[in-house]
Amino acid sequence: MEERTGRAPLYSQDPGSGPTASQSFNFYPMDLYDSEDRLNIFPEEKIRTREVAQEPKKGERAPELSSATQVEELARYYGLEEDKEFEGETEAGSALRSGISEYQSAPSLRSHNVPKRREDKDWQYLEEAADAEDDRFPGWGSRGQYQELREAYRYTRGRSSEDYECYVIPEEEDEEEAADIFCVTCKIPIRAFDNLFGEHKEHEVTQLNTAAENARDEIHKNMFKLEEQIIQMENFASHLEEVFITIEENFGRQEQNFELHYNEILETLAQKYEEKMQALGEKKREKLEALYGQLVSCGENLDTCKELMETIEEICHEEKVEFIKDAVTMADRLGEFLKTKTDAELSTHPDFEDQTIDFSDVEQLMDSINAIPAPCAPVINTQTPNSATGTSVKVCWSLFSDDTVESYQLSYKPVSDGAPTEEQKEFSVNVKESHYSVANLVPNTQYEFWVTASNSTGVSPPSERAVYVTAPSPPIIKSKEILSCEHAALVCWESGNMNPVDSYTIELSKVDNEDSGNVVTESIVGIPTCESLIQLQPGESYLVYVRAINVGGPSERSEPATIHTTGSYFHLNKDTSHPLLSISEDGFTVVRGKGEKSAREPLESDTRFTRCVAVMGSLIPIKGRHYWEVQVDEQMDYKVGVAFQDISRHGELGADSSSWCMSHTFTSSRHKYEFLHNGATPEIQITVPPKKIGILLDYDSYRLSFFNVDIAQHLYTFSYPLQHFVQPCFSLEKPGMLR
Amino acid sequence: MALKQISSNKCFEGFQKVYEHDSVELKCKMKFGIYLPPKAETGKCPVLYWLSGLTCTEQNFITKAGYHQAAAEYGLIVVAPDTSPRGCNIKGEDDSWDFGTGAGFYVNATEEPWKTNYRMYSYITDELPKLINANFPADPKKMSIFGHSMGGHGALICALKNPGKYKSVSAFSPICNPMLCPWGKKAFSGYLGSDQSKWEAYDATHLVKSYPDSQLDVLIDQGKDDQFLKDGQLLPDNFIAACAERKIPVVFRLQEGYDHNYYFITTFINDHIRHHAKYLNA
């Protein structure tokens, strides 16, 4: 370290020490540059490019040195470069690397010298330096010398690469010598040398860096494509999943539905079976009982007959008297018995009655499985922003489930705001789709919508009610009240709507001479009030449109207003006008009628000028530059200028510190021009009476200048820092006209 | 036409230089001051000629007027020539301060012994511009002229006699009507002879009357406490009246409290530079 610091002064550009330095260290560059073998490796072209790259640097730093010192100087720069190259090159030979570490001393030295050298920079030495550079190869000493020196450096340096790092100024990224350019024709990296002499001679080549850069770009592009695809696939997969789940759900629901229905049918059938069986059993028992009864009575009859037969036989065996007696009795009994002749008919019809089983309700149930249930109430969507126009809204709704719907009925009515007595007519339309654009509505109005779905089975309950709003009516620009200057315009408009709207949007389009269509060049959105200050470019013409915005969307464009940003455009404020002044319809011309000034004391609150027959304009409230022109009559007495808004209405213009004006008085063919402020004026004579006075108000440079417009003559400039806004003022001291 | 640099000083990033050359018109060595604004290093600049007053050399303006900052800002080359030939060994040339050396009055003399050397009008309007345009980055199409006192007179006549040659003209306290003032009478009779009709060719007030309808914007500043104004040497009112009649646009500013000194010039020099820059940089 000691040696290094000690050496530093030798490199200072003190001309006295120059020769000494070159004596002692003229071999030093060898160390840095590694002469013979390295030189061969260096392709010629590369050296050339590097020279070009280095030249500005050399010019900057080349000190006033003897040529030998210059050589050192330059060599040192190259040494620095070598270091960097090798640092970046990992596969560099170790032999070379060992050399590199020694070179590292060069930047350290340089860092000591740079500040001093820079002091003496002079462009004149640029050429000299370049010349010296050409000589450097033969100028370097022998190999042995530099070997020695290398030893010395190795000892003193101490390999502190961090130290070295501190001094590295990234200057250029040279490639290593192995392959430094890219052969486009063969698509391989080659050495520049090859391009000049080898097989790649006359092939198209690019810098390896560029080639690598291109390849990297290509890969990056592909990677982007792949990434996009991945994202797409992922999206698709998640979509599929969703579909999967939906199908699962839907089918599950259907299964449930079927199960429910079939169970119902089975139950019904079982019930019917029970009923029928019971009925049959009862019938059977009834019939059997009846037949049994008949059988029993039949047997009884038989017994009675038999008894009668026996009795008759007995009688026949008796005596006659008794026989007769008994026979009579017997005959009565017989007669009686025979009267009660048995009923041999079957009391019960033995046939099975043809029982028709009624399946109608089952059928109905069966039907109900395949037939659709009446739909559920649809779900009405809330309004989609910007979907409405001034007279129509698009209403959308959807169904809860997979109800089959043949048609919907959409009903709506305006939302009544606090006027329940008001008759609100309801409207209905039948729609097939699940959306409908309702037209013929009133702009910027809330409507209540609800919808029912129906199919063959029935009608759903109505959906919830949703409130939709129609877009507002287009606003109306107050084109007569537009104020503008070179850089801005103040546009105001009427809402055009009864109800408040959310915001306004201004659209600007520049008007070209070629009339290339009105392309909206700029939009300003979210303006809450009915006026806006818009920034413009000077010297242009603009068309301005305004749209009103609410939830429903934007209105149609308003009628356009034209703004020219040449000069300032403003109006005369009638409220400030002296009673004797009248302002024309377009707001630009002031006329003073004939008449005496009234002596009446004005009211304090009066905003009108009283003493001075003047009127104030209303300039756009923007600092910056304003320019306007006033047409005057040569024969007329007038004052034009500016005044603070709160100027005393009872004073003369220019009489105090609140106004500045140019005053003209005309007496017996003499024009007198004054530039009044605080009641004083510079003495100025103007040979050509202006017919049109241009007034330039520049807040930035605190100037108020007056010009004769026709001959572009500067008349006078007030220089005064204007802290507040001023307004243009015009005053007529005699009857006449100002435009 | 070889130029010899006498001095060069950096000023507002430009250079104030003084050169000497052998004048063909005046047949003597002449010096002139030239300010090269920083813009002149990269491109051509308009040239503004300054004509000094009685007794002045090229030095007075460049050292006293303080115009450099404005000239640098507007990118104007400002050339300040001497006021008369020098060292011509003409008998009586150094006898008085208001005639001869330092009082060339910007006329081409017709009388002996002055007519050989005292050709300041041609020098200013012809030789000097050619010299400047050939040796400096000057835009030959853009030149203006201004001056003080006798130089104001010079500026006015140069502009009025060459419509269109100068884009604009301005003057500080100019001698507006030399035919009617003592200085002018002395100089004109000496250089031009006794025939007063010849004088008219060098009298601004007279020249205005025949000035064609060409655009010329004249700015004149006059100190109100100028002794020479009171002495009737300057007579601006005559000039203004003539301009008003011919509708030649003049803004004449009578500045309260100022006299004929360079302090007055320094005060308003920026207004004048701006006045010229408006036309030269248009």
PDB file of C-alpha atoms in Angstrom, chain A residues 294-502:
ATOM      1  CA  GLN A 294    -132.082 -69.160   3.131  1.00  0.00           C
ATOM      2  CA  LEU A 295    -130.685 -72.642   3.670  1.00  0.00           C
ATOM      3  CA  VAL A 296    -131.781 -72.701   7.266  1.00  0.00           C
ATOM      4  CA  SER A 297    -135.328 -71.652   6.445  1.00  0.00           C
ATOM      5  CA  CYS A 298    -135.385 -74.238   3.669  1.00  0.00           C
ATOM      6  CA  GLY A 299    -134.522 -77.028   6.157  1.00  0.00           C
ATOM      7  CA  GLU A 300    -137.207 -75.813   8.512  1.00  0.00           C
ATOM      8  CA  ASN A 301    -139.754 -76.025   5.730  1.00  0.00           C
ATOM      9  CA  LEU A 302    -138.599 -79.513   4.894  1.00  0.00           C
ATOM     10  CA  ASP A 303    -139.035 -80.598   8.505  1.00  0.00           C
ATOM     11  CA  THR A 304    -142.502 -79.165   8.629  1.00  0.00           C
ATOM     12  CA  CYS A 305    -143.459 -81.023   5.424  1.00  0.00           C
ATOM     13  CA  LYS A 306    -142.147 -84.269   6.783  1.00  0.00           C
ATOM     14  CA  GLU A 307    -144.081 -83.782  10.018  1.00  0.00           C
ATOM     15  CA  LEU A 308    -147.221 -83.063   8.071  1.00  0.00           C
ATOM     16  CA  MET A 309    -146.773 -86.253   6.002  1.00  0.00           C
ATOM     17  CA  GLU A 310    -146.373 -88.320   9.114  1.00  0.00           C
ATOM     18  CA  THR A 311    -149.340 -86.771  10.722  1.00  0.00           C
ATOM     19  CA  ILE A 312    -151.458 -87.456   7.605  1.00  0.00           C
ATOM     20  CA  GLU A 313    -150.340 -91.073   7.512  1.00  0.00           C
ATOM     21  CA  GLU A 314    -151.333 -91.443  11.150  1.00  0.00           C
ATOM     22  CA  ILE A 315    -154.670 -89.977  10.444  1.00  0.00           C
ATOM     23  CA  CYS A 316    -155.227 -92.414   7.624  1.00  0.00           C
ATOM     24  CA  HIS A 317    -154.823 -95.265  10.058  1.00  0.00           C
ATOM     25  CA  GLU A 318    -157.399 -93.911  12.499  1.00  0.00           C
ATOM     26  CA  GLU A 319    -161.175 -94.433  12.595  1.00  0.00           C
ATOM     27  CA  LYS A 320    -163.319 -92.605  10.501  1.00  0.00           C
ATOM     28  CA  VAL A 321    -164.752 -90.316  12.937  1.00  0.00           C
ATOM     29  CA  GLU A 322    -161.548 -89.404  14.313  1.00  0.00           C
ATOM     30  CA  PHE A 323    -160.219 -89.457  10.884  1.00  0.00           C
ATOM     31  CA  ILE A 324    -162.637 -87.003   9.691  1.00  0.00           C
ATOM     32  CA  LYS A 325    -162.069 -84.855  12.632  1.00  0.00           C
ATOM     33  CA  ASP A 326    -158.427 -85.005  12.312  1.00  0.00           C
ATOM     34  CA  ALA A 327    -158.615 -84.769   8.579  1.00  0.00           C
ATOM     35  CA  VAL A 328    -160.343 -81.442   8.752  1.00  0.00           C
ATOM     36  CA  THR A 329    -157.820 -80.113  11.105  1.00  0.00           C
ATOM     37  CA  MET A 330    -155.137 -81.567   8.979  1.00  0.00           C
ATOM     38  CA  ALA A 331    -156.527 -80.035   5.888  1.00  0.00           C
ATOM     39  CA  ASP A 332    -156.478 -76.627   7.526  1.00  0.00           C
ATOM     40  CA  ARG A 333    -152.922 -77.163   8.602  1.00  0.00           C
ATOM     41  CA  LEU A 334    -152.006 -78.298   5.159  1.00  0.00           C
ATOM     42  CA  GLY A 335    -153.711 -75.416   3.562  1.00  0.00           C
ATOM     43  CA  GLU A 336    -151.977 -73.082   5.919  1.00  0.00           C
ATOM     44  CA  PHE A 337    -148.701 -74.754   5.291  1.00  0.00           C
ATOM     45  CA  LEU A 338    -149.037 -74.689   1.590  1.00  0.00           C
ATOM     46  CA  LYS A 339    -149.983 -71.071   1.734  1.00  0.00           C
ATOM     47  CA  THR A 340    -146.680 -70.368   3.229  1.00  0.00           C
ATOM     48  CA  LYS A 341    -145.099 -71.915   0.172  1.00  0.00           C
ATOM     49  CA  THR A 342    -141.420 -71.631   0.437  1.00  0.00           C
ATOM     50  CA  ASP A 343    -139.622 -69.133  -1.591  1.00  0.00           C
ATOM     51  CA  ALA A 344    -137.364 -71.174  -3.676  1.00  0.00           C
ATOM     52  CA  GLU A 345    -135.752 -68.175  -5.363  1.00  0.00           C
ATOM     53  CA  LEU A 346    -132.157 -67.323  -4.364  1.00  0.00           C
ATOM     54  CA  SER A 347    -132.253 -64.377  -2.143  1.00  0.00           C
ATOM     55  CA  THR A 348    -128.732 -63.403  -3.098  1.00  0.00           C
ATOM     56  CA  HIS A 349    -127.310 -62.958  -6.516  1.00  0.00           C
ATOM     57  CA  PRO A 350    -124.508 -65.356  -6.625  1.00  0.00           C
ATOM     58  CA  ASP A 351    -122.750 -63.499  -9.434  1.00  0.00           C
ATOM     59  CA  PHE A 352    -119.658 -61.385  -8.732  1.00  0.00           C
ATOM     60  CA  GLU A 353    -120.433 -57.807  -9.342  1.00  0.00           C
ATOM     61  CA  ASP A 354    -118.102 -56.287 -11.964  1.00  0.00           C
ATOM     62  CA  GLN A 355    -116.108 -53.970  -9.769  1.00  0.00           C
ATOM     63  CA  THR A 356    -114.438 -51.218 -11.849  1.00  0.00           C
ATOM     64  CA  ILE A 357    -111.317 -50.055 -10.136  1.00  0.00           C
ATOM     65  CA  ASP A 358    -110.806 -46.311 -10.367  1.00  0.00           C
ATOM     66  CA  PHE A 359    -107.198 -45.476 -11.300  1.00  0.00           C
ATOM     67  CA  SER A 360    -107.779 -41.900 -12.238  1.00  0.00           C
ATOM     68  CA  ASP A 361    -106.072 -40.388  -9.242  1.00  0.00           C
ATOM     69  CA  VAL A 362    -103.131 -42.690  -9.744  1.00  0.00           C
ATOM     70  CA  GLU A 363    -102.965 -41.659 -13.304  1.00  0.00           C
ATOM     71  CA  GLN A 364    -102.927 -38.108 -12.212  1.00  0.00           C
ATOM     72  CA  LEU A 365    -100.121 -38.854  -9.868  1.00  0.00           C
ATOM     73  CA  MET A 366     -98.269 -40.666 -12.559  1.00  0.00           C
ATOM     74  CA  ASP A 367     -98.762 -37.706 -14.818  1.00  0.00           C
ATOM     75  CA  SER A 368     -97.472 -35.346 -12.245  1.00  0.00           C
ATOM     76  CA  ILE A 369     -94.126 -37.070 -12.308  1.00  0.00           C
ATOM     77  CA  ASN A 370     -93.446 -36.159 -15.895  1.00  0.00           C
ATOM     78  CA  ALA A 371     -95.309 -32.888 -16.014  1.00  0.00           C
ATOM     79  CA  ILE A 372     -93.462 -29.739 -14.827  1.00  0.00           C
ATOM     80  CA  PRO A 373     -94.251 -28.154 -11.557  1.00  0.00           C
ATOM     81  CA  ALA A 374     -95.263 -24.520 -11.612  1.00  0.00           C
ATOM     82  CA  PRO A 375     -92.085 -22.371 -11.574  1.00  0.00           C
ATOM     83  CA  CYS A 376     -90.668 -20.666  -8.541  1.00  0.00           C
ATOM     84  CA  ALA A 377     -90.514 -16.927  -8.358  1.00  0.00           C
ATOM     85  CA  PRO A 378     -87.760 -15.614 -10.668  1.00  0.00           C
ATOM     86  CA  VAL A 379     -84.920 -13.580  -9.277  1.00  0.00           C
ATOM     87  CA  ILE A 380     -84.739 -10.118 -10.709  1.00  0.00           C
ATOM     88  CA  ASN A 381     -81.284  -8.699 -11.159  1.00  0.00           C
ATOM     89  CA  THR A 382     -80.238  -5.313  -9.969  1.00  0.00           C
ATOM     90  CA  GLN A 383     -79.506  -2.786 -12.619  1.00  0.00           C
ATOM     91  CA  THR A 384     -76.308  -3.227 -14.579  1.00  0.00           C
ATOM     92  CA  PRO A 385     -74.454   0.068 -14.624  1.00  0.00           C
ATOM     93  CA  ASN A 386     -74.472   1.929 -17.924  1.00  0.00           C
ATOM     94  CA  SER A 387     -77.117  -0.354 -19.352  1.00  0.00           C
ATOM     95  CA  ALA A 388     -79.816   2.260 -19.516  1.00  0.00           C
ATOM     96  CA  THR A 389     -80.499   5.024 -21.928  1.00  0.00           C
ATOM     97  CA  GLY A 390     -82.624   8.058 -21.391  1.00  0.00           C
ATOM     98  CA  THR A 391     -85.798   6.315 -22.409  1.00  0.00           C
ATOM     99  CA  SER A 392     -85.095   2.658 -21.898  1.00  0.00           C
ATOM    100  CA  VAL A 393     -83.680   0.221 -19.414  1.00  0.00           C
ATOM    101  CA  LYS A 394     -82.636  -3.322 -19.903  1.00  0.00           C
ATOM    102  CA  VAL A 395     -84.078  -5.521 -17.200  1.00  0.00           C
ATOM    103  CA  CYS A 396     -82.637  -8.954 -16.562  1.00  0.00           C
ATOM    104  CA  TRP A 397     -83.747 -11.746 -14.319  1.00  0.00           C
ATOM    105  CA  SER A 398     -83.086 -15.404 -13.792  1.00  0.00           C
ATOM    106  CA  LEU A 399     -84.610 -18.513 -12.250  1.00  0.00           C
ATOM    107  CA  PHE A 400     -83.690 -20.194  -9.049  1.00  0.00           C
ATOM    108  CA  SER A 401     -83.686 -23.721 -10.380  1.00  0.00           C
ATOM    109  CA  ASP A 402     -84.284 -25.523 -13.571  1.00  0.00           C
ATOM    110  CA  ASP A 403     -87.865 -24.571 -13.726  1.00  0.00           C
ATOM    111  CA  THR A 404     -89.246 -24.730 -17.158  1.00  0.00           C
ATOM    112  CA  VAL A 405     -90.834 -21.492 -18.062  1.00  0.00           C
ATOM    113  CA  GLU A 406     -92.873 -20.742 -21.071  1.00  0.00           C
ATOM    114  CA  SER A 407     -93.044 -17.036 -20.600  1.00  0.00           C
ATOM    115  CA  TYR A 408     -92.488 -14.282 -18.168  1.00  0.00           C
ATOM    116  CA  GLN A 409     -94.559 -11.331 -17.368  1.00  0.00           C
ATOM    117  CA  LEU A 410     -92.591  -8.235 -16.609  1.00  0.00           C
ATOM    118  CA  SER A 411     -94.440  -5.500 -14.792  1.00  0.00           C
ATOM    119  CA  TYR A 412     -93.220  -2.067 -13.902  1.00  0.00           C
ATOM    120  CA  LYS A 413     -94.307   1.275 -12.677  1.00  0.00           C
ATOM    121  CA  PRO A 414     -92.542   4.507 -11.871  1.00  0.00           C
ATOM    122  CA  VAL A 415     -91.438   4.821  -8.296  1.00  0.00           C
ATOM    123  CA  SER A 416     -93.599   7.417  -6.676  1.00  0.00           C
ATOM    124  CA  ASP A 417     -91.627   9.633  -4.453  1.00  0.00           C
ATOM    125  CA  GLY A 418     -93.736  10.649  -1.524  1.00  0.00           C
ATOM    126  CA  ALA A 419     -96.858  11.245  -3.527  1.00  0.00           C
ATOM    127  CA  PRO A 420     -98.964   8.206  -2.816  1.00  0.00           C
ATOM    128  CA  THR A 421    -102.102   9.823  -4.111  1.00  0.00           C
ATOM    129  CA  GLU A 422    -100.541  10.074  -7.480  1.00  0.00           C
ATOM    130  CA  GLU A 423    -101.931   7.523  -9.818  1.00  0.00           C
ATOM    131  CA  GLN A 424     -99.040   5.337 -10.869  1.00  0.00           C
ATOM    132  CA  LYS A 425     -99.932   3.307 -13.820  1.00  0.00           C
ATOM    133  CA  GLU A 426     -98.619  -0.192 -14.011  1.00  0.00           C
ATOM    134  CA  PHE A 427     -97.422  -1.687 -17.219  1.00  0.00           C
ATOM    135  CA  SER A 428     -96.904  -5.302 -18.123  1.00  0.00           C
ATOM    136  CA  VAL A 429     -95.283  -7.114 -20.967  1.00  0.00           C
ATOM    137  CA  ASN A 430     -94.968 -10.761 -21.780  1.00  0.00           C
ATOM    138  CA  VAL A 431     -91.496 -11.889 -22.597  1.00  0.00           C
ATOM    139  CA  LYS A 432     -90.016 -15.169 -23.656  1.00  0.00           C
ATOM    140  CA  GLU A 433     -86.439 -14.413 -22.744  1.00  0.00           C
ATOM    141  CA  SER A 434     -85.115 -13.609 -19.345  1.00  0.00           C
ATOM    142  CA  HIS A 435     -84.348 -10.034 -20.247  1.00  0.00           C
ATOM    143  CA  TYR A 436     -86.192  -7.196 -21.788  1.00  0.00           C
ATOM    144  CA  SER A 437     -85.474  -3.655 -22.857  1.00  0.00           C
ATOM    145  CA  VAL A 438     -88.237  -1.479 -21.688  1.00  0.00           C
ATOM    146  CA  ALA A 439     -88.568   1.551 -23.898  1.00  0.00           C
ATOM    147  CA  ASN A 440     -90.536   4.775 -23.875  1.00  0.00           C
ATOM    148  CA  LEU A 441     -89.589   5.659 -20.339  1.00  0.00           C
ATOM    149  CA  VAL A 442     -88.986   9.050 -18.854  1.00  0.00           C
ATOM    150  CA  PRO A 443     -85.288   9.984 -18.495  1.00  0.00           C
ATOM    151  CA  ASN A 444     -83.595  10.008 -15.115  1.00  0.00           C
ATOM    152  CA  THR A 445     -86.554   8.329 -13.426  1.00  0.00           C
ATOM    153  CA  GLN A 446     -86.738   5.383 -11.094  1.00  0.00           C
ATOM    154  CA  TYR A 447     -88.920   2.473 -12.102  1.00  0.00           C
ATOM    155  CA  GLU A 448     -89.932  -0.525 -10.078  1.00  0.00           C
ATOM    156  CA  PHE A 449     -89.794  -3.845 -11.868  1.00  0.00           C
ATOM    157  CA  TRP A 450     -91.004  -7.299 -10.953  1.00  0.00           C
ATOM    158  CA  VAL A 451     -91.465 -10.424 -12.927  1.00  0.00           C
ATOM    159  CA  THR A 452     -93.456 -13.628 -12.799  1.00  0.00           C
ATOM    160  CA  ALA A 453     -92.737 -16.830 -14.623  1.00  0.00           C
ATOM    161  CA  SER A 454     -95.362 -19.141 -15.957  1.00  0.00           C
ATOM    162  CA  ASN A 455     -95.690 -22.466 -17.691  1.00  0.00           C
ATOM    163  CA  SER A 456     -98.515 -24.856 -18.463  1.00  0.00           C
ATOM    164  CA  THR A 457     -98.713 -25.874 -14.857  1.00  0.00           C
ATOM    165  CA  GLY A 458     -99.100 -22.442 -13.432  1.00  0.00           C
ATOM    166  CA  VAL A 459     -97.740 -19.031 -12.599  1.00  0.00           C
ATOM    167  CA  SER A 460     -94.935 -18.362 -10.165  1.00  0.00           C
ATOM    168  CA  PRO A 461     -95.207 -15.913  -7.381  1.00  0.00           C
ATOM    169  CA  PRO A 462     -93.800 -12.492  -8.371  1.00  0.00           C
ATOM    170  CA  SER A 463     -90.124 -11.780  -7.934  1.00  0.00           C
ATOM    171  CA  GLU A 464     -88.827  -9.208  -5.554  1.00  0.00           C
ATOM    172  CA  ARG A 465     -89.141  -5.684  -6.808  1.00  0.00           C
ATOM    173  CA  ALA A 466     -86.092  -4.076  -8.309  1.00  0.00           C
ATOM    174  CA  VAL A 467     -85.637  -0.403  -8.956  1.00  0.00           C
ATOM    175  CA  TYR A 468     -84.078   0.586 -12.237  1.00  0.00           C
ATOM    176  CA  VAL A 469     -83.156   4.090 -13.225  1.00  0.00           C
ATOM    177  CA  THR A 470     -83.227   5.501 -16.686  1.00  0.00           C
ATOM    178  CA  ALA A 471     -80.210   7.479 -17.852  1.00  0.00           C
ATOM    179  CA  PRO A 472     -80.452  11.230 -17.565  1.00  0.00           C
ATOM    180  CA  SER A 473     -81.351  13.631 -20.290  1.00  0.00           C
ATOM    181  CA  PRO A 474     -78.428  15.317 -21.961  1.00  0.00           C
ATOM    182  CA  PRO A 475     -77.368  18.517 -20.231  1.00  0.00           C
ATOM    183  CA  ILE A 476     -77.539  21.846 -21.978  1.00  0.00           C
ATOM    184  CA  ILE A 477     -74.284  23.749 -22.240  1.00  0.00           C
ATOM    185  CA  LYS A 478     -74.620  27.413 -21.519  1.00  0.00           C
ATOM    186  CA  SER A 479     -72.514  28.299 -24.493  1.00  0.00           C
ATOM    187  CA  LYS A 480     -72.902  31.976 -23.885  1.00  0.00           C
ATOM    188  CA  GLU A 481     -71.291  31.676 -20.516  1.00  0.00           C
ATOM    189  CA  ILE A 482     -68.201  29.764 -21.551  1.00  0.00           C
ATOM    190  CA  LEU A 483     -65.050  31.518 -20.479  1.00  0.00           C
ATOM    191  CA  SER A 484     -61.771  30.565 -21.992  1.00  0.00           C
ATOM    192  CA  CYS A 485     -58.159  31.557 -22.247  1.00  0.00           C
ATOM    193  CA  GLU A 486     -55.216  30.008 -24.014  1.00  0.00           C
ATOM    194  CA  HIS A 487     -54.798  27.157 -21.595  1.00  0.00           C
ATOM    195  CA  ALA A 488     -58.192  26.529 -20.128  1.00  0.00           C
ATOM    196  CA  ALA A 489     -61.884  27.010 -20.416  1.00  0.00           C
ATOM    197  CA  LEU A 490     -64.655  27.264 -17.890  1.00  0.00           C
ATOM    198  CA  VAL A 491     -67.686  25.451 -19.175  1.00  0.00           C
ATOM    199  CA  CYS A 492     -70.993  25.460 -17.406  1.00  0.00           C
ATOM    200  CA  TRP A 493     -74.280  23.810 -18.263  1.00  0.00           C
ATOM    201  CA  GLU A 494     -77.762  23.128 -17.125  1.00  0.00           C
ATOM    202  CA  SER A 495     -78.495  19.697 -15.847  1.00  0.00           C
ATOM    203  CA  GLY A 496     -81.486  19.212 -18.102  1.00  0.00           C
ATOM    204  CA  ASN A 497     -82.935  16.859 -15.517  1.00  0.00           C
ATOM    205  CA  MET A 498     -85.476  17.355 -12.787  1.00  0.00           C
ATOM    206  CA  ASN A 499     -83.850  14.845 -10.492  1.00  0.00           C
ATOM    207  CA  PRO A 500     -80.224  15.156  -9.482  1.00  0.00           C
ATOM    208  CA  VAL A 501     -77.695  13.099 -11.393  1.00  0.00           C
ATOM    209  CA  ASP A 502     -74.545  11.481 -10.060  1.00  0.00           C
TER     210      ASP A 502
END
